[in-house]
Coordinates of C-alpha atoms and ligand atoms in Angstrom, one line a residue:
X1 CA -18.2 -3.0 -26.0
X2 CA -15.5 -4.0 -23.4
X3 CA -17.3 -6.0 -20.1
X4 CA -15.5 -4.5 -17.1
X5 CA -16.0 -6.8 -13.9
X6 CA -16.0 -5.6 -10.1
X7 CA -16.1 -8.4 -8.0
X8 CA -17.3 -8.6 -4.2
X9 CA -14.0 -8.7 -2.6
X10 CA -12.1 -12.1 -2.8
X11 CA -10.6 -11.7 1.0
X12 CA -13.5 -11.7 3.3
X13 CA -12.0 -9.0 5.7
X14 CA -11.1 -6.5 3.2
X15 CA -13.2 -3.7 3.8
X16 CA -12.5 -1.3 1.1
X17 CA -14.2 -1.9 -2.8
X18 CA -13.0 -1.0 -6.2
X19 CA -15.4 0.8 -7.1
X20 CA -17.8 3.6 -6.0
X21 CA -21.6 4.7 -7.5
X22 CA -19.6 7.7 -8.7
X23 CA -16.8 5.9 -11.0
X24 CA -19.7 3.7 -12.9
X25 CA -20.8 6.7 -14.8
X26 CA -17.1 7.7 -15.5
X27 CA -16.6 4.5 -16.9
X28 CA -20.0 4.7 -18.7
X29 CA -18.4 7.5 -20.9
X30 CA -15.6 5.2 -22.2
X31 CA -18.2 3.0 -23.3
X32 CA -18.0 0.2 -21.0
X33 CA -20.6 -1.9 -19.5
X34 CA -20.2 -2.6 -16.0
X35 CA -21.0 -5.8 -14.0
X36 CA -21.2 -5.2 -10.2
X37 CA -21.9 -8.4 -8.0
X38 CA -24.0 -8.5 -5.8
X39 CA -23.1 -6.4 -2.6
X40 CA -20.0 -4.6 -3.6
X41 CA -20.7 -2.3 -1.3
X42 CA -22.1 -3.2 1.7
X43 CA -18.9 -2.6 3.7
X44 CA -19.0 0.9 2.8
X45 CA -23.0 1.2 2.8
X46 CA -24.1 1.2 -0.8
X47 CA -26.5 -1.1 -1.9
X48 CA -26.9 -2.8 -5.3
X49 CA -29.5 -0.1 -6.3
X50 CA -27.0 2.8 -5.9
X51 CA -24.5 1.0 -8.3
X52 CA -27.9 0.8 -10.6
X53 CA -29.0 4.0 -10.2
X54 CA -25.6 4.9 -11.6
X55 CA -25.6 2.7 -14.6
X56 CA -23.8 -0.4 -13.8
X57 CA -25.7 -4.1 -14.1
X58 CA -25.6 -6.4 -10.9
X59 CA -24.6 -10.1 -10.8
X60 CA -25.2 -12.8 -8.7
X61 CA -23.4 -15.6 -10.5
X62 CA -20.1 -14.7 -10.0
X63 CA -18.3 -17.7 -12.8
X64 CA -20.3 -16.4 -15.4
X65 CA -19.4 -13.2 -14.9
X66 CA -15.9 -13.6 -15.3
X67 CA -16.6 -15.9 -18.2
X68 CA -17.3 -13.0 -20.3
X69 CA -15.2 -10.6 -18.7
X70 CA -12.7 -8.2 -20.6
X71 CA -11.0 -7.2 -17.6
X72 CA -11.5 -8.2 -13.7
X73 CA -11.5 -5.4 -11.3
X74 CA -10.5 -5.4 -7.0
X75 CA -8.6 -4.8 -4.5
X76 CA -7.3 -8.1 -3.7
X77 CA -6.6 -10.5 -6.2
X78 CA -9.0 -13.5 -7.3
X79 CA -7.8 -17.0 -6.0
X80 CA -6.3 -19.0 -8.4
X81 CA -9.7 -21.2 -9.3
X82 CA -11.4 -18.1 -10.2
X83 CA -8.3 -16.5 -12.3
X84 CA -8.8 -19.8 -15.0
X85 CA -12.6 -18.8 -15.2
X86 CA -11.9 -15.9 -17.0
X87 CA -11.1 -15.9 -20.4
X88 CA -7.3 -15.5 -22.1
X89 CA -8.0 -12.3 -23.6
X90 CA -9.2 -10.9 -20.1
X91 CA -6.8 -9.4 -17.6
X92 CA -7.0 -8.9 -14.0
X93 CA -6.4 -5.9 -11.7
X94 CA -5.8 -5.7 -8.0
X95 CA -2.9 -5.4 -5.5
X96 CA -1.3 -8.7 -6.5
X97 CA 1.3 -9.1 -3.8
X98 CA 3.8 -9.8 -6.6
X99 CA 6.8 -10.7 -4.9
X100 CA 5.0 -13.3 -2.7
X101 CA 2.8 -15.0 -5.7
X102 CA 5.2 -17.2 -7.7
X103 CA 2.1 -20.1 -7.3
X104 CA -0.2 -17.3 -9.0
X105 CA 2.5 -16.4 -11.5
X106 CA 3.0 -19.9 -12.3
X107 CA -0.6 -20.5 -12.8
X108 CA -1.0 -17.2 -14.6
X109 CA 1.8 -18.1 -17.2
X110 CA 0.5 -21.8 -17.8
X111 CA -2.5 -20.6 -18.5
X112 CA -1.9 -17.2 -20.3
X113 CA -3.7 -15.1 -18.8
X114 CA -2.5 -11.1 -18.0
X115 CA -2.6 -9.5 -14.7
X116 CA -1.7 -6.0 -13.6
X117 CA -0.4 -5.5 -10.2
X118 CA -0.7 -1.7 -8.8
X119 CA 1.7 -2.4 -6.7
X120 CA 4.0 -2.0 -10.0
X121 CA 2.3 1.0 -11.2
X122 CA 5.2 3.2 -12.2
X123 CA 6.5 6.1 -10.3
X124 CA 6.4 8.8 -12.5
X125 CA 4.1 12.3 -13.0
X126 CA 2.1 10.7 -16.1
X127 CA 1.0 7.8 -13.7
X128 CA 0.8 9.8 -10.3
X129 CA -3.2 9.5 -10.6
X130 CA -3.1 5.8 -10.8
X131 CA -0.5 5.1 -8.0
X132 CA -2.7 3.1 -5.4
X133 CA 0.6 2.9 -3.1
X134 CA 0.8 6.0 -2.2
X135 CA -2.9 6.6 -2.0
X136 CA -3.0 3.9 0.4
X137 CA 0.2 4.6 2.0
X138 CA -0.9 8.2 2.9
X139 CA -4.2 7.0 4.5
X140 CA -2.0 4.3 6.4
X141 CA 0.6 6.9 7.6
X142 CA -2.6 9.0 9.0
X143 CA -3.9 6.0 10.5
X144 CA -1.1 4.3 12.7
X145 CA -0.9 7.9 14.1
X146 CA -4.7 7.5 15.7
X147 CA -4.0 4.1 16.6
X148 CA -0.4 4.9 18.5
X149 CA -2.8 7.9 19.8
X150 CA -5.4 5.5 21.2
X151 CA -2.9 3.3 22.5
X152 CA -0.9 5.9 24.5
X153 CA -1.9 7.2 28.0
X154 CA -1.2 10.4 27.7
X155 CA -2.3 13.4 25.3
X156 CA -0.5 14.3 22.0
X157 CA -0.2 18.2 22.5
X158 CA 1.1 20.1 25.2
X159 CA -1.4 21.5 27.9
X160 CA -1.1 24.0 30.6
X161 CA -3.8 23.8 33.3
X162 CA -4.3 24.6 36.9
X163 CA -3.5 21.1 37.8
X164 CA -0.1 20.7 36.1
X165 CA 1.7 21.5 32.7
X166 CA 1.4 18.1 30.8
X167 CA 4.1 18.0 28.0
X168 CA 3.7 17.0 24.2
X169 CA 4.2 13.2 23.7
X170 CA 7.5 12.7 21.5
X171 CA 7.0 10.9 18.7
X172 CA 9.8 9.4 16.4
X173 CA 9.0 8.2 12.5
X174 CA 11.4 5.9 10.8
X175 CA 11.1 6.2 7.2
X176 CA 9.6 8.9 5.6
X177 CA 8.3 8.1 2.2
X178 CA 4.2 8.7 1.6
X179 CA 3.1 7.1 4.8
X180 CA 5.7 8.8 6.8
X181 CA 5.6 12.0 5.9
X182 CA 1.5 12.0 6.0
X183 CA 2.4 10.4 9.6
X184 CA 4.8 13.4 11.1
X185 CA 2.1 15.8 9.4
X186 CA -0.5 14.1 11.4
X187 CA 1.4 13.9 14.6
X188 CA 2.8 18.0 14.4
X189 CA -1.4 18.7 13.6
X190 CA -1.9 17.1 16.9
X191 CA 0.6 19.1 18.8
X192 CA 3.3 16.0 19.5
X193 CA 6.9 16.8 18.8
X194 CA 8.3 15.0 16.3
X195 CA 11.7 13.6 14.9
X196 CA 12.4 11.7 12.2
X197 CA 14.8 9.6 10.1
X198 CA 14.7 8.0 6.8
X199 CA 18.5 6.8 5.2
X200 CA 17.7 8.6 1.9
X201 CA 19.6 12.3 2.4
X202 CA 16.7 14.5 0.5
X203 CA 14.2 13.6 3.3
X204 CA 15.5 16.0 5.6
X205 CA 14.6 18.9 4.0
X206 CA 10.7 17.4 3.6
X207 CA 10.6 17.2 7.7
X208 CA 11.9 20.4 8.5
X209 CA 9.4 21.5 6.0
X210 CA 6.6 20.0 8.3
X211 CA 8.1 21.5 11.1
X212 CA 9.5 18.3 12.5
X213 CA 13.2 17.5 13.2
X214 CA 15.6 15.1 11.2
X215 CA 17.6 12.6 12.9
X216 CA 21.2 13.3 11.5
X217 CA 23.2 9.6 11.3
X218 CA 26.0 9.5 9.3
X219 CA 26.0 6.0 7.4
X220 CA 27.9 7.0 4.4
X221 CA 26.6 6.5 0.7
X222 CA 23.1 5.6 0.7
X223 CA 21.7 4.3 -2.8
X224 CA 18.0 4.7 -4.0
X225 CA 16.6 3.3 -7.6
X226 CA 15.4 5.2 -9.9
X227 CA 11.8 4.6 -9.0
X228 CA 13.0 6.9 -5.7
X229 CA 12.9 3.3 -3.3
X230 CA 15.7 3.2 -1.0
X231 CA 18.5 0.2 -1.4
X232 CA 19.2 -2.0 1.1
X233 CA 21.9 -0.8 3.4
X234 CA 25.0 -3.0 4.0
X235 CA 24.9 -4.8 7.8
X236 CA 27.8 -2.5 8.8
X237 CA 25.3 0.5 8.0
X238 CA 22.0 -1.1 9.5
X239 CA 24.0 -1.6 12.7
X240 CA 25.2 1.6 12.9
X241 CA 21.7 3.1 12.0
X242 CA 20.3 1.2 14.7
X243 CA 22.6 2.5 17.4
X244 CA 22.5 6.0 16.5
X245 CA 18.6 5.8 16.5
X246 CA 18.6 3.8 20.1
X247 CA 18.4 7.1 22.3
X248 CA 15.8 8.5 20.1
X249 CA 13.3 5.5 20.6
X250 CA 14.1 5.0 24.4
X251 CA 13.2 8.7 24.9
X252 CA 9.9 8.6 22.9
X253 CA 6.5 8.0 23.7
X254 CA 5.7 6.9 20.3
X255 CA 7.9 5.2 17.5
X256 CA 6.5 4.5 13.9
X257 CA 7.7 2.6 12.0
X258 CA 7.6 2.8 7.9
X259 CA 10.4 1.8 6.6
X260 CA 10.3 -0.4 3.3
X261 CA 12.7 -1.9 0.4
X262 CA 10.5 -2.3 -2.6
X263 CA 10.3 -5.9 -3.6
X264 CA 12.1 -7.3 -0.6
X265 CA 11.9 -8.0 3.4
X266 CA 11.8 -4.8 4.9
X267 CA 14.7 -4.1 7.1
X268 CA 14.8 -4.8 10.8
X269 CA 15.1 -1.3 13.4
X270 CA 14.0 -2.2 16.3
X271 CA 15.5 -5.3 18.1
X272 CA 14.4 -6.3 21.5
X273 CA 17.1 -4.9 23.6
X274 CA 16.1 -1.2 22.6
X275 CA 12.3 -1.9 23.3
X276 CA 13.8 -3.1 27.0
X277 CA 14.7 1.0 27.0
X278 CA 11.8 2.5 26.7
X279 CA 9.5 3.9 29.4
X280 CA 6.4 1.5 30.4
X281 CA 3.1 2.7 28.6
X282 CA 5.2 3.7 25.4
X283 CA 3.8 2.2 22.1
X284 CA 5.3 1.4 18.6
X285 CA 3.2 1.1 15.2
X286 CA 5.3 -1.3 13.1
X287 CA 3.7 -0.4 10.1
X288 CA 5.6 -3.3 7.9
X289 CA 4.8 -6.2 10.5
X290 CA 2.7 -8.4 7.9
X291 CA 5.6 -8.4 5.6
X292 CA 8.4 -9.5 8.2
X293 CA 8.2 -6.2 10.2
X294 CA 10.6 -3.5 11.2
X295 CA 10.6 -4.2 14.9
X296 CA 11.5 -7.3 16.1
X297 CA 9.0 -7.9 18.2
X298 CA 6.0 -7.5 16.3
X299 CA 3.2 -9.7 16.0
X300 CA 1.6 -9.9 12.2
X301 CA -1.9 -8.5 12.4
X302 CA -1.9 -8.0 16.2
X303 CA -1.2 -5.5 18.9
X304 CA 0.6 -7.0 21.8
X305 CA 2.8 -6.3 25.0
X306 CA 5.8 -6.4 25.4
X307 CA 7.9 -5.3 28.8
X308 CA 5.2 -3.0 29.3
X309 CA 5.5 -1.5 25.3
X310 CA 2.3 -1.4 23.5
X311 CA 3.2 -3.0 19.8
X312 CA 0.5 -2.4 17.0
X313 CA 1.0 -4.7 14.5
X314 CA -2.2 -4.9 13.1
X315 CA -1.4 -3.9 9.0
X316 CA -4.8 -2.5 6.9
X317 CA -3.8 0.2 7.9
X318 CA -6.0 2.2 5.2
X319 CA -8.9 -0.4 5.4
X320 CA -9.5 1.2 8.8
X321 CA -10.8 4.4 6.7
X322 CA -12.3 2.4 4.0
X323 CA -14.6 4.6 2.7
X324 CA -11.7 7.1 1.6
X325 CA -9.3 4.6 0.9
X326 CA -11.9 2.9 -1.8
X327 CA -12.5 6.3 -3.0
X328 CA -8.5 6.9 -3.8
X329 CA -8.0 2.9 -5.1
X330 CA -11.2 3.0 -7.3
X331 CA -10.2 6.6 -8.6
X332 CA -6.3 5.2 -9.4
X333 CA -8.3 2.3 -11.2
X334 CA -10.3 4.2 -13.2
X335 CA -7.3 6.2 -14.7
X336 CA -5.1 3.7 -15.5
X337 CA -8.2 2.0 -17.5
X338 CA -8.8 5.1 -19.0
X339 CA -5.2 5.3 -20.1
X340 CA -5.6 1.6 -21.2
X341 CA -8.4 2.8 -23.5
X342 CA -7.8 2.8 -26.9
X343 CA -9.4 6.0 -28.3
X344 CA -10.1 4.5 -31.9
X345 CA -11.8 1.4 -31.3
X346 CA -12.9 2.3 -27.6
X347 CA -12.2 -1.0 -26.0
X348 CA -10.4 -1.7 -23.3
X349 CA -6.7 -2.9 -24.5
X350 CA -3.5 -4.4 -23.0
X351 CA -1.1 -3.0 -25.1
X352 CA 2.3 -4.5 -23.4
X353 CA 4.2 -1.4 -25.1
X354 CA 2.3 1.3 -23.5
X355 CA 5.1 2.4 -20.8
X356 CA 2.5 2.2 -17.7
X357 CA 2.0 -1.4 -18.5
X358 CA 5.9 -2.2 -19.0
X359 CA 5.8 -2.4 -15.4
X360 CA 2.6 -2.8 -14.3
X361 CA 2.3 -6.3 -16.2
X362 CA 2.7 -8.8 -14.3
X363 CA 2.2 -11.6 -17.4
X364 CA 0.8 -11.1 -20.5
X365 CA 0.3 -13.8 -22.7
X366 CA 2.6 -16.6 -21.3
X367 CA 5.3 -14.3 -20.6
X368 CA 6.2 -12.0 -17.4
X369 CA 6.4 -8.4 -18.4
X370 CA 8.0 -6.5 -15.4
X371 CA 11.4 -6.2 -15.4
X372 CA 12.1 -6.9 -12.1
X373 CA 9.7 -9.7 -11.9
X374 CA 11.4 -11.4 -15.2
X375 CA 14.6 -11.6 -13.7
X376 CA 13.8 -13.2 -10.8
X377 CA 11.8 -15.8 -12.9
X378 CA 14.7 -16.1 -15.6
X379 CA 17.2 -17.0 -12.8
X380 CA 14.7 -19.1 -11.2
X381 CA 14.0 -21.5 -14.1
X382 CA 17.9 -21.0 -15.7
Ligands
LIG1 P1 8.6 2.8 0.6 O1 7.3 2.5 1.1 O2 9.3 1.9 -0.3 O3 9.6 3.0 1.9 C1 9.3 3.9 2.9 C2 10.5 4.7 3.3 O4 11.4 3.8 4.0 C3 11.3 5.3 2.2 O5 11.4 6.7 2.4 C4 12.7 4.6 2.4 O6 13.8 5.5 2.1 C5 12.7 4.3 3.9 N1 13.7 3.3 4.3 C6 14.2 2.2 3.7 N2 15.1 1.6 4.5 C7 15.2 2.4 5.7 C8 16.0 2.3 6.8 N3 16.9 1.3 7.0 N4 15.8 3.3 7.8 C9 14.9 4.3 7.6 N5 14.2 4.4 6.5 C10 14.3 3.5 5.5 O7 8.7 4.3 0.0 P2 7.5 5.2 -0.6 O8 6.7 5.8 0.5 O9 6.7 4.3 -1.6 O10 8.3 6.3 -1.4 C11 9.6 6.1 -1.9 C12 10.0 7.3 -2.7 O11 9.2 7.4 -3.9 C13 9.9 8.6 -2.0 O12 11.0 9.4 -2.3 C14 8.7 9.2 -2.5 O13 8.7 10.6 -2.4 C15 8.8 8.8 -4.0 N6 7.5 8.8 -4.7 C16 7.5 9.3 -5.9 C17 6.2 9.4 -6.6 C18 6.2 10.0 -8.0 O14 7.1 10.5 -8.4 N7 5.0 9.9 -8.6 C19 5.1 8.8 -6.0 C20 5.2 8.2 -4.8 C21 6.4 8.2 -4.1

């Protein structure tokens, strides 16, 4: 029988969990026995005895519970002490933060030991269920709405009253990938006008579907991988995006910011002298500003002013509705271990030839599996 771990969460201001009272007896099925520790849930407001009511078995002594663990289960990923506790045949789950690990890849290789990284969970129909990035990417785009909303001083939606007509709050989205099209659908729901830009063509058609309206800049050929990410645009094109889009923010009351380049810095929009244009009270959600940001002025994990424009850098974005957001990560978890199942001998199994795991492994026994991840490391160490 496999032993599948949950851990209390590793990060002590992570607020969502991997796993809810409802998944244990979905896992039960498989045949799994399931270790809980201790207050798992207390963020969310389950107690130990709703974890037992559904089945699972609570620890307290965290090493010897990943001493005997088949797989380790979380939403951050275990510090590198607590990785070597568990055994070689074990593998860990969580948001790994591949591309800013190479200490935890080093240690993960030295000591053979596999890890998954849903961040490299592949995007493709048979593994939309287990895609945590765009579970957590649509809560996030819902999210930095409320927060520009709570930030701004005026109203969202248009309103006609005896004492004045007060007109919608314009809001402009940059990127529009998961969290940026769940963010123009929030912002049209609360009655804002909205415009929006991403460099990749086919968006267009997705925000005139919501009812928004698309930015048309002409930057010539724009690539995207065949996972759908966009590429990096040349510096001649990122300049001339970021003039064409300058109006656009100085006129709005509200600019989000979403734009990302999978497995690299994300690209700069907003620089300091377009911030200088917009009207005092204005606020921008830089939804990137713990990875480098998108505006330059952001502040990682912080929401600051500057000349008079509210900047909401904070990031956990979709820890701010944890209770949903641990429902959506522990439900993607629970499908790729059931697709990790193996149906004859019901354990749980890293087969490195399953296609999921092709690129959701970071290593597996001494070696790194992902393709993009192996490159880098072969040039690294040619
Ligand atoms: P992401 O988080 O990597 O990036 C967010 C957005 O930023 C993207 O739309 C990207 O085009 C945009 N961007 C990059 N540089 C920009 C720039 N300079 N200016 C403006 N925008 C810029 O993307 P994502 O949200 O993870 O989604 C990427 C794509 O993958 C989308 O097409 C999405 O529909 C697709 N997707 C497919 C599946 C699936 O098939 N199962 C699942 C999820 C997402």
């Amino acid at each position: 029988m496999s032993v599948l771990v949950f851990v209390k969460e590793p990060y002590h201001l992570e607020k969502r969990c991997a796993l809810l009272p409802d998944n244990v007896k979905i896992y039960k099925r498989l045949g799994a026995t399931i270790q809980v520790e201790s207050q798992i849930g207390d963020t969310l407001g389950f107690t130990d005895q709703h974890y037992i009511d559904a089945g699972a078995e609570i620890f307290t002594d965290r090493s010897a519970a990943l001493s005997t663990a088949h797989a380790v289960l979380s939403v951050r990923p275990l510090a590198l002490e607590e990785l070597a506790q568990t055994p070689q045949t074990c593998c860990s789950i969580s948001f790994f933060d591949p591309f800013n690990s190479p200490d935890k890849i080093a240690s993960l290789l030295d000591n053979k030991r596999s890890c998954i990284s849903m961040e490299l969970i592949p995007r493709s129909t048979r593994c939309q269920k287990m895609d945590a990035l765009s579970s957590q990417a649509s809560l996030a785009g819902y999210v930095m709405v409320l927060k520009a909303m709570s930030n701004l001083h005026k109203t969202l939606p248009m309103m006609m009253t005896p004492a004045g007509t007060l007109k919608p709050a314009k809001v402009f989205i940059i990127g529009v990938g998961v969290a940026g099209l769940q963010a123009i659908a929030t912002a049209k729901r609360m009655g804002a006008n909205v415009i929006a830009y991403d460099t990749r063509p086919e968006c267009a058609q997705q925000v005139q579907s919501l009812g928004a309206k698309f930015l048309n800049i002409d930057l010539g050929v724009t690539e995207s991988t065949d996972q759908g990410y966009a590429k990096a645009l040349s510096e001649e094109q990122l300049t001339l995006q970021q003039q064409a889009q300058a109006d656009c923010i100085a006129d709005s009351d509200i600019v989000i910011t979403t734009a990302q380049l999978f497995g690299r810095k994300p690209p700069l929009l907003i620089s300091n002298d377009v911030i200088l244009r917009m009207k005092p009270g204005s606020v921008i959600v830089d939804m990137a500003a713990l990875d480098g940001g998108n505006v330059e002025a952001s502040v990682a994990g912080e929401t600051i002013i500057y000349k008079a424009v509210k900047i909401v850098g904070d990031g956990d974005w979709a820890g701010e509705v944890a209770l949903d957001a641990s429902q959506m990560y522990a439900n993607n978890l629970m499908a790729l271990v059931q697709d990790m199942y193996n149906t004859e001998t019901s354990l749980f199994t890293v087969d490195a030839q399953n296609d999921v795991l092709k690129s959701a492994l970071v290593t597996y026994n001494g070696e790194v599996i992902n393709p993009i991840l192996k490159s880098q490391y072969t040039k690294e160490t040619a």
